[in-house]
Amino acid sequence: MWTQSKLDEELKLGTSVSLSSKFGFNVLKFDQESKVKRPPTLLDNKLNIGTNEDAYEECLLLFGEEGVVSYPKPVSLVKYLINTLGYYDKEMIVLDFFAGSAATAEAVMTLNAQDHGSRKFIMVQLDEFLDPSDDQQKKTYEYLKSISKPPVLSEIGKERIRRAGEKIVQETGKTDLDIGFKVFKLDSSNVKTWDPDFDNLEQTLFDLQDNIKEDRTKEDLLYEILLKIGLPLTTPIEEIDYNGKTIYNVAYGSVLVCLEDDIDLDIVQEMLKYQSEHMPPKVIFKESGFISDAVKTNAIQTLKKHGITDVRSV
């Protein structure tokens, strides 16, 4: 539904609007080449939408075995639904909260290959363990075991995205097609919370000398930092190796991150080489990462001399 201000804005851009008793409210947008028909209430093969049998064949071609995916959806159906909702938006983000075998991801990649779009997908799936005694899950369980993957439902989705992406590139010859994806798992913060044991406060303070949880990686912490400073998880990240230490160049020098131990001034000088030419970057270190407090103080002053004042630690 359009508000009056939205209607006024569209009319100024050249959108035409008509109202009839038979067809109701009809719009031809200013950037529209021709009128798009409303989708019918019945979706069938007249719209080039496949059947369950087609979906079965699609999965058979991808995995090379029968029954790996139970009750798959035809990719053509998902493509049609995406186009119906986002006909004019080739950069839309498609979210599937019940991803299953990730047919939605395959549909997005296929559409991008067909119309040069840059849509993105977000597939959400619980790590549901598969039950080999269940007839509907047995084939999926056995298949994942055969390729040395954990027998959880999300793994079949990831495997489908890999295989479908490679298949689309082979069929279209578009080697520059973006078929990559990242996998994230919802978890608690990587940073320890302040929860003191007042009967043993000295030990609590000692434990918090390193405030990062022991079972977390630098990549875990990096992506939490990106979220907390408001950057999307798809932000480009370059890993730079300097004398065995990793520097993360995020968003083409907009954010520079080093989460290593034993950080010295040489690392700080190296980070300066990658700062953006267009804006002073944010620079982020691990709180306990510096060799000494003196080095930390000198590092901050060095960055200030180069116009960098947004220096943070985690």
Tab-separated table of C-alpha atoms in Angstrom:
chain	number	residue	atom	x	y	z
A	1	MET	CA	0.000	0.000	0.000
A	2	TRP	CA	1.337	3.440	-0.961
A	3	THR	CA	1.034	6.539	1.157
A	4	GLN	CA	0.138	9.847	-0.488
A	5	SER	CA	3.760	11.007	-0.300
A	6	LYS	CA	4.933	7.766	-1.959
A	7	LEU	CA	2.329	8.204	-4.715
A	8	ASP	CA	3.406	11.814	-5.292
A	9	GLU	CA	7.049	10.746	-5.489
A	10	GLU	CA	6.316	7.997	-8.040
A	11	LEU	CA	4.213	10.303	-10.213
A	12	LYS	CA	7.052	12.850	-10.328
A	13	LEU	CA	9.407	10.085	-11.499
A	14	GLY	CA	7.057	9.208	-14.362
A	15	THR	CA	5.093	6.309	-12.930
A	16	SER	CA	1.567	6.047	-14.378
A	17	VAL	CA	-1.386	4.936	-12.278
A	18	SER	CA	-4.850	3.850	-13.417
A	19	LEU	CA	-7.903	2.760	-11.495
A	20	SER	CA	-10.714	0.688	-12.965
A	21	SER	CA	-13.724	-1.092	-11.545
A	22	LYS	CA	-12.714	-4.313	-13.301
A	23	PHE	CA	-8.983	-4.501	-12.628
A	24	GLY	CA	-8.589	-2.218	-9.637
A	25	PHE	CA	-5.376	-0.289	-8.968
A	26	ASN	CA	-2.809	-0.696	-11.767
A	27	VAL	CA	0.686	0.746	-11.836
A	28	LEU	CA	3.289	1.035	-14.593
A	29	LYS	CA	6.467	2.141	-12.860
A	30	PHE	CA	8.780	4.668	-14.495
A	31	ASP	CA	11.591	2.109	-14.866
A	32	GLN	CA	9.295	-0.651	-16.141
A	33	GLU	CA	9.497	-1.660	-19.805
A	34	SER	CA	6.096	-3.337	-19.837
A	35	LYS	CA	3.209	-4.189	-17.571
A	36	VAL	CA	3.781	-7.217	-15.355
A	37	LYS	CA	0.817	-9.453	-14.760
A	38	ARG	CA	-0.214	-10.323	-11.265
A	39	PRO	CA	0.723	-13.894	-10.361
A	40	PRO	CA	-2.117	-16.406	-10.595
A	41	THR	CA	-3.446	-18.236	-7.585
A	42	LEU	CA	-2.607	-21.597	-9.165
A	43	LEU	CA	1.039	-22.239	-9.988
A	44	ASP	CA	1.542	-24.997	-12.541
A	45	ASN	CA	3.710	-26.083	-15.472
A	46	LYS	CA	2.147	-23.389	-17.700
A	47	LEU	CA	4.405	-20.996	-15.767
A	48	ASN	CA	7.408	-23.280	-16.327
A	49	ILE	CA	7.257	-24.376	-12.704
A	50	GLY	CA	8.489	-27.872	-12.014
A	51	THR	CA	6.909	-30.658	-10.030
A	52	ASN	CA	8.071	-32.776	-7.105
A	53	GLU	CA	9.352	-35.244	-9.673
A	54	ASP	CA	11.499	-32.500	-11.226
A	55	ALA	CA	12.844	-31.603	-7.786
A	56	TYR	CA	13.714	-35.268	-7.238
A	57	GLU	CA	15.649	-35.357	-10.524
A	58	GLU	CA	17.484	-32.118	-9.649
A	59	CYS	CA	18.734	-33.625	-6.392
A	60	LEU	CA	19.654	-36.883	-8.124
A	61	LEU	CA	21.821	-34.955	-10.604
A	62	LEU	CA	23.505	-32.991	-7.830
A	63	PHE	CA	24.221	-35.781	-5.355
A	64	GLY	CA	24.424	-38.762	-7.685
A	65	GLU	CA	22.236	-40.854	-5.390
A	66	GLU	CA	18.537	-41.337	-4.889
A	67	GLY	CA	16.715	-40.187	-1.786
A	68	VAL	CA	19.445	-37.981	-0.327
A	69	VAL	CA	16.900	-35.167	0.124
A	70	SER	CA	13.373	-35.851	1.373
A	71	TYR	CA	10.502	-33.863	-0.179
A	72	PRO	CA	12.684	-31.372	-2.122
A	73	LYS	CA	11.215	-28.234	-3.694
A	74	PRO	CA	11.744	-27.619	-7.427
A	75	VAL	CA	14.226	-24.818	-8.026
A	76	SER	CA	11.937	-23.347	-10.689
A	77	LEU	CA	9.210	-22.813	-8.059
A	78	VAL	CA	11.542	-20.918	-5.755
A	79	LYS	CA	12.857	-18.845	-8.689
A	80	TYR	CA	9.297	-17.892	-9.612
A	81	LEU	CA	8.476	-16.834	-6.059
A	82	ILE	CA	11.661	-14.752	-5.811
A	83	ASN	CA	10.881	-13.000	-9.082
A	84	THR	CA	7.308	-12.384	-7.997
A	85	LEU	CA	8.426	-10.620	-4.824
A	86	GLY	CA	11.479	-8.857	-6.234
A	87	TYR	CA	10.960	-8.468	-9.967
A	88	TYR	CA	12.752	-5.102	-10.049
A	89	ASP	CA	15.334	-5.833	-7.399
A	90	LYS	CA	18.336	-7.799	-8.647
A	91	GLU	CA	20.245	-6.988	-5.460
A	92	MET	CA	17.685	-8.271	-2.976
A	93	ILE	CA	18.547	-10.436	0.029
A	94	VAL	CA	16.515	-13.653	0.151
A	95	LEU	CA	16.036	-15.167	3.606
A	96	ASP	CA	14.931	-18.777	4.095
A	97	PHE	CA	14.356	-19.489	7.777
A	98	PHE	CA	13.786	-23.205	7.176
A	99	ALA	CA	16.573	-23.837	4.690
A	100	GLY	CA	16.562	-27.647	4.652
A	101	SER	CA	18.521	-28.702	1.565
A	102	ALA	CA	18.997	-25.037	0.511
A	103	ALA	CA	16.965	-25.106	-2.719
A	104	THR	CA	16.491	-21.357	-2.185
A	105	ALA	CA	20.242	-20.760	-2.387
A	106	GLU	CA	20.419	-22.677	-5.667
A	107	ALA	CA	17.506	-20.643	-7.027
A	108	VAL	CA	19.235	-17.368	-6.140
A	109	MET	CA	22.505	-18.400	-7.812
A	110	THR	CA	20.615	-19.606	-10.903
A	111	LEU	CA	18.735	-16.305	-11.234
A	112	ASN	CA	21.960	-14.328	-10.863
A	113	ALA	CA	23.512	-16.377	-13.667
A	114	GLN	CA	20.489	-15.773	-15.898
A	115	ASP	CA	20.027	-12.018	-15.493
A	116	HIS	CA	23.431	-10.823	-14.197
A	117	GLY	CA	21.895	-10.065	-10.780
A	118	SER	CA	23.753	-9.797	-7.497
A	119	ARG	CA	21.143	-11.171	-5.120
A	120	LYS	CA	22.314	-12.636	-1.834
A	121	PHE	CA	20.851	-15.434	0.243
A	122	ILE	CA	20.707	-16.152	3.955
A	123	MET	CA	19.934	-19.766	4.801
A	124	VAL	CA	18.960	-20.520	8.402
A	125	GLN	CA	18.787	-24.078	9.687
A	126	LEU	CA	18.980	-25.691	13.114
A	127	ASP	CA	21.791	-28.206	13.551
A	128	GLU	CA	19.272	-31.025	13.720
A	129	PHE	CA	20.963	-34.403	14.107
A	130	LEU	CA	19.740	-36.980	11.610
A	131	ASP	CA	18.305	-40.261	12.845
A	132	PRO	CA	19.533	-43.292	10.866
A	133	SER	CA	16.577	-45.335	12.138
A	134	ASP	CA	14.139	-42.897	10.482
A	135	ASP	CA	13.347	-44.000	6.920
A	136	GLN	CA	13.147	-40.386	5.689
A	137	GLN	CA	16.505	-39.440	7.205
A	138	LYS	CA	18.477	-42.635	6.703
A	139	LYS	CA	19.694	-41.879	3.146
A	140	THR	CA	20.764	-38.346	4.114
A	141	TYR	CA	22.591	-39.701	7.165
A	142	GLU	CA	24.428	-42.337	5.123
A	143	TYR	CA	25.327	-39.869	2.371
A	144	LEU	CA	26.855	-37.361	4.784
A	145	LYS	CA	28.824	-40.138	6.472
A	146	SER	CA	30.122	-41.261	3.067
A	147	ILE	CA	31.602	-37.812	2.367
A	148	SER	CA	32.974	-37.440	5.921
A	149	LYS	CA	30.500	-34.749	6.991
A	150	PRO	CA	28.695	-34.581	10.349
A	151	PRO	CA	25.213	-36.154	10.144
A	152	VAL	CA	23.271	-32.932	10.752
A	153	LEU	CA	20.630	-31.401	8.507
A	154	SER	CA	22.522	-28.154	7.885
A	155	GLU	CA	25.395	-30.089	6.294
A	156	ILE	CA	23.267	-31.317	3.382
A	157	GLY	CA	22.326	-27.695	2.658
A	158	LYS	CA	25.960	-26.605	2.604
A	159	GLU	CA	26.890	-29.507	0.347
A	160	ARG	CA	24.074	-28.625	-2.043
A	161	ILE	CA	25.215	-24.995	-2.283
A	162	ARG	CA	28.757	-26.139	-3.145
A	163	ARG	CA	27.609	-28.627	-5.770
A	164	ALA	CA	24.900	-26.396	-7.264
A	165	GLY	CA	27.308	-23.456	-7.556
A	166	GLU	CA	29.889	-25.549	-9.396
A	167	LYS	CA	27.187	-26.997	-11.660
A	168	ILE	CA	25.850	-23.540	-12.581
A	169	VAL	CA	29.348	-22.276	-13.427
A	170	GLN	CA	30.016	-25.349	-15.593
A	171	GLU	CA	26.703	-25.027	-17.430
A	172	THR	CA	26.889	-21.267	-18.012
A	173	GLY	CA	30.640	-20.833	-18.382
A	174	LYS	CA	30.431	-17.785	-16.091
A	175	THR	CA	33.580	-18.252	-14.071
A	176	ASP	CA	33.131	-14.834	-12.432
A	177	LEU	CA	29.767	-15.797	-10.930
A	178	ASP	CA	29.705	-15.363	-7.154
A	179	ILE	CA	28.945	-18.822	-5.768
A	180	GLY	CA	30.805	-18.411	-2.490
A	181	PHE	CA	29.186	-18.467	0.932
A	182	LYS	CA	30.112	-18.175	4.593
A	183	VAL	CA	28.817	-20.303	7.448
A	184	PHE	CA	28.023	-18.838	10.850
A	185	LYS	CA	26.703	-20.432	14.009
A	186	LEU	CA	24.707	-18.551	16.622
A	187	ASP	CA	26.621	-18.513	19.895
A	188	SER	CA	27.367	-16.441	22.963
A	189	SER	CA	29.871	-13.592	22.898
A	190	ASN	CA	33.553	-14.419	22.461
A	191	VAL	CA	34.395	-12.046	25.309
A	192	LYS	CA	34.238	-13.198	28.921
A	193	THR	CA	31.634	-11.448	31.064
A	194	TRP	CA	32.380	-9.862	34.423
A	195	ASP	CA	30.908	-12.335	36.899
A	196	PRO	CA	33.153	-12.138	39.945
A	197	ASP	CA	33.472	-14.798	42.617
A	198	PHE	CA	33.699	-12.524	45.649
A	199	ASP	CA	35.005	-15.380	47.762
A	200	ASN	CA	37.935	-15.734	45.375
A	201	LEU	CA	38.232	-12.317	43.745
A	202	GLU	CA	41.973	-12.609	43.157
A	203	GLN	CA	41.486	-15.698	40.980
A	204	THR	CA	38.636	-14.010	39.076
A	205	LEU	CA	40.871	-11.051	38.228
A	206	PHE	CA	43.669	-13.392	37.221
A	207	ASP	CA	41.330	-15.335	34.893
A	208	LEU	CA	40.241	-12.099	33.198
A	209	GLN	CA	43.763	-11.069	32.277
A	210	ASP	CA	42.903	-12.635	28.941
A	211	ASN	CA	39.291	-11.645	28.373
A	212	ILE	CA	38.713	-13.837	25.302
A	213	LYS	CA	37.143	-17.261	25.832
A	214	GLU	CA	39.630	-20.103	25.420
A	215	ASP	CA	37.683	-22.086	22.819
A	216	ARG	CA	37.251	-19.185	20.365
A	217	THR	CA	39.321	-18.375	17.285
A	218	LYS	CA	40.526	-15.026	15.966
A	219	GLU	CA	37.951	-15.335	13.160
A	220	ASP	CA	35.155	-15.796	15.720
A	221	LEU	CA	36.185	-12.574	17.438
A	222	LEU	CA	36.668	-10.713	14.149
A	223	TYR	CA	33.102	-11.328	12.982
A	224	GLU	CA	31.684	-10.336	16.365
A	225	ILE	CA	33.631	-7.072	16.035
A	226	LEU	CA	32.181	-6.477	12.547
A	227	LEU	CA	28.647	-6.923	13.842
A	228	LYS	CA	29.229	-4.627	16.814
A	229	ILE	CA	30.615	-1.803	14.662
A	230	GLY	CA	27.735	-2.166	12.199
A	231	LEU	CA	29.395	-3.875	9.224
A	232	PRO	CA	27.650	-6.697	7.335
A	233	LEU	CA	29.096	-10.189	7.468
A	234	THR	CA	29.646	-10.032	3.699
A	235	THR	CA	32.137	-7.166	4.060
A	236	PRO	CA	35.349	-7.964	2.115
A	237	ILE	CA	38.234	-9.013	4.353
A	238	GLU	CA	41.871	-9.367	3.334
A	239	GLU	CA	44.175	-11.431	5.566
A	240	ILE	CA	47.729	-10.108	5.646
A	241	ASP	CA	50.549	-12.214	7.056
A	242	TYR	CA	53.320	-10.169	8.634
A	243	ASN	CA	56.104	-12.093	10.352
A	244	GLY	CA	53.694	-14.839	11.304
A	245	LYS	CA	51.048	-12.427	12.635
A	246	THR	CA	47.687	-11.828	10.948
A	247	ILE	CA	46.383	-8.359	10.142
A	248	TYR	CA	42.809	-8.065	8.877
A	249	ASN	CA	42.189	-5.374	6.276
A	250	VAL	CA	38.420	-4.904	6.364
A	251	ALA	CA	36.403	-3.006	3.733
A	252	TYR	CA	39.454	-1.829	1.788
A	253	GLY	CA	41.240	-0.175	4.687
A	254	SER	CA	38.192	1.231	6.485
A	255	VAL	CA	38.856	-1.025	9.472
A	256	LEU	CA	42.212	-2.545	10.426
A	257	VAL	CA	42.263	-5.314	13.005
A	258	CYS	CA	45.013	-7.270	14.748
A	259	LEU	CA	43.980	-9.856	17.338
A	260	GLU	CA	47.402	-11.398	17.901
A	261	ASP	CA	49.532	-11.669	21.035
A	262	ASP	CA	52.895	-9.912	21.348
A	263	ILE	CA	51.933	-6.945	19.174
A	264	ASP	CA	54.836	-4.522	18.688
A	265	LEU	CA	55.321	-1.214	16.873
A	266	ASP	CA	56.490	-2.983	13.702
A	267	ILE	CA	53.009	-4.506	13.343
A	268	VAL	CA	51.417	-1.089	13.874
A	269	GLN	CA	53.641	0.414	11.153
A	270	GLU	CA	52.669	-2.419	8.816
A	271	MET	CA	48.954	-1.801	9.463
A	272	LEU	CA	49.368	1.838	8.441
A	273	LYS	CA	50.271	0.708	4.901
A	274	TYR	CA	46.735	-0.553	4.349
A	275	GLN	CA	44.654	2.372	5.611
A	276	SER	CA	42.008	3.800	3.292
A	277	GLU	CA	42.973	6.800	1.176
A	278	HIS	CA	39.474	8.243	1.566
A	279	MET	CA	38.908	8.199	5.333
A	280	PRO	CA	40.769	7.543	8.578
A	281	PRO	CA	40.211	3.906	9.524
A	282	LYS	CA	39.080	2.343	12.757
A	283	VAL	CA	41.950	0.364	14.279
A	284	ILE	CA	41.154	-2.480	16.658
A	285	PHE	CA	43.487	-4.593	18.775
A	286	LYS	CA	43.056	-7.315	21.345
A	287	GLU	CA	43.182	-5.730	24.826
A	288	SER	CA	45.844	-8.104	26.099
A	289	GLY	CA	47.708	-8.349	22.800
A	290	PHE	CA	50.499	-5.802	23.246
A	291	ILE	CA	53.932	-6.791	24.472
A	292	SER	CA	53.720	-4.117	27.159
A	293	ASP	CA	51.696	-1.096	28.257
A	294	ALA	CA	54.493	1.140	26.986
A	295	VAL	CA	54.203	-0.352	23.480
A	296	LYS	CA	50.437	0.112	23.594
A	297	THR	CA	50.806	3.787	24.530
A	298	ASN	CA	53.396	4.356	21.778
A	299	ALA	CA	51.153	2.553	19.266
A	300	ILE	CA	48.247	4.895	20.005
A	301	GLN	CA	50.499	7.941	19.643
A	302	THR	CA	51.920	6.600	16.373
A	303	LEU	CA	48.420	6.173	14.965
A	304	LYS	CA	47.436	9.686	16.085
A	305	LYS	CA	50.407	11.131	14.181
A	306	HIS	CA	48.912	9.595	11.055
A	307	GLY	CA	45.470	11.100	11.726
A	308	ILE	CA	43.932	7.954	13.224
A	309	THR	CA	42.078	8.658	16.438
A	310	ASP	CA	39.478	5.860	16.476
A	311	VAL	CA	41.573	3.173	18.179
A	312	ARG	CA	39.771	0.450	20.109
A	313	SER	CA	40.542	-2.731	21.995
A	314	VAL	CA	38.471	-5.805	22.784
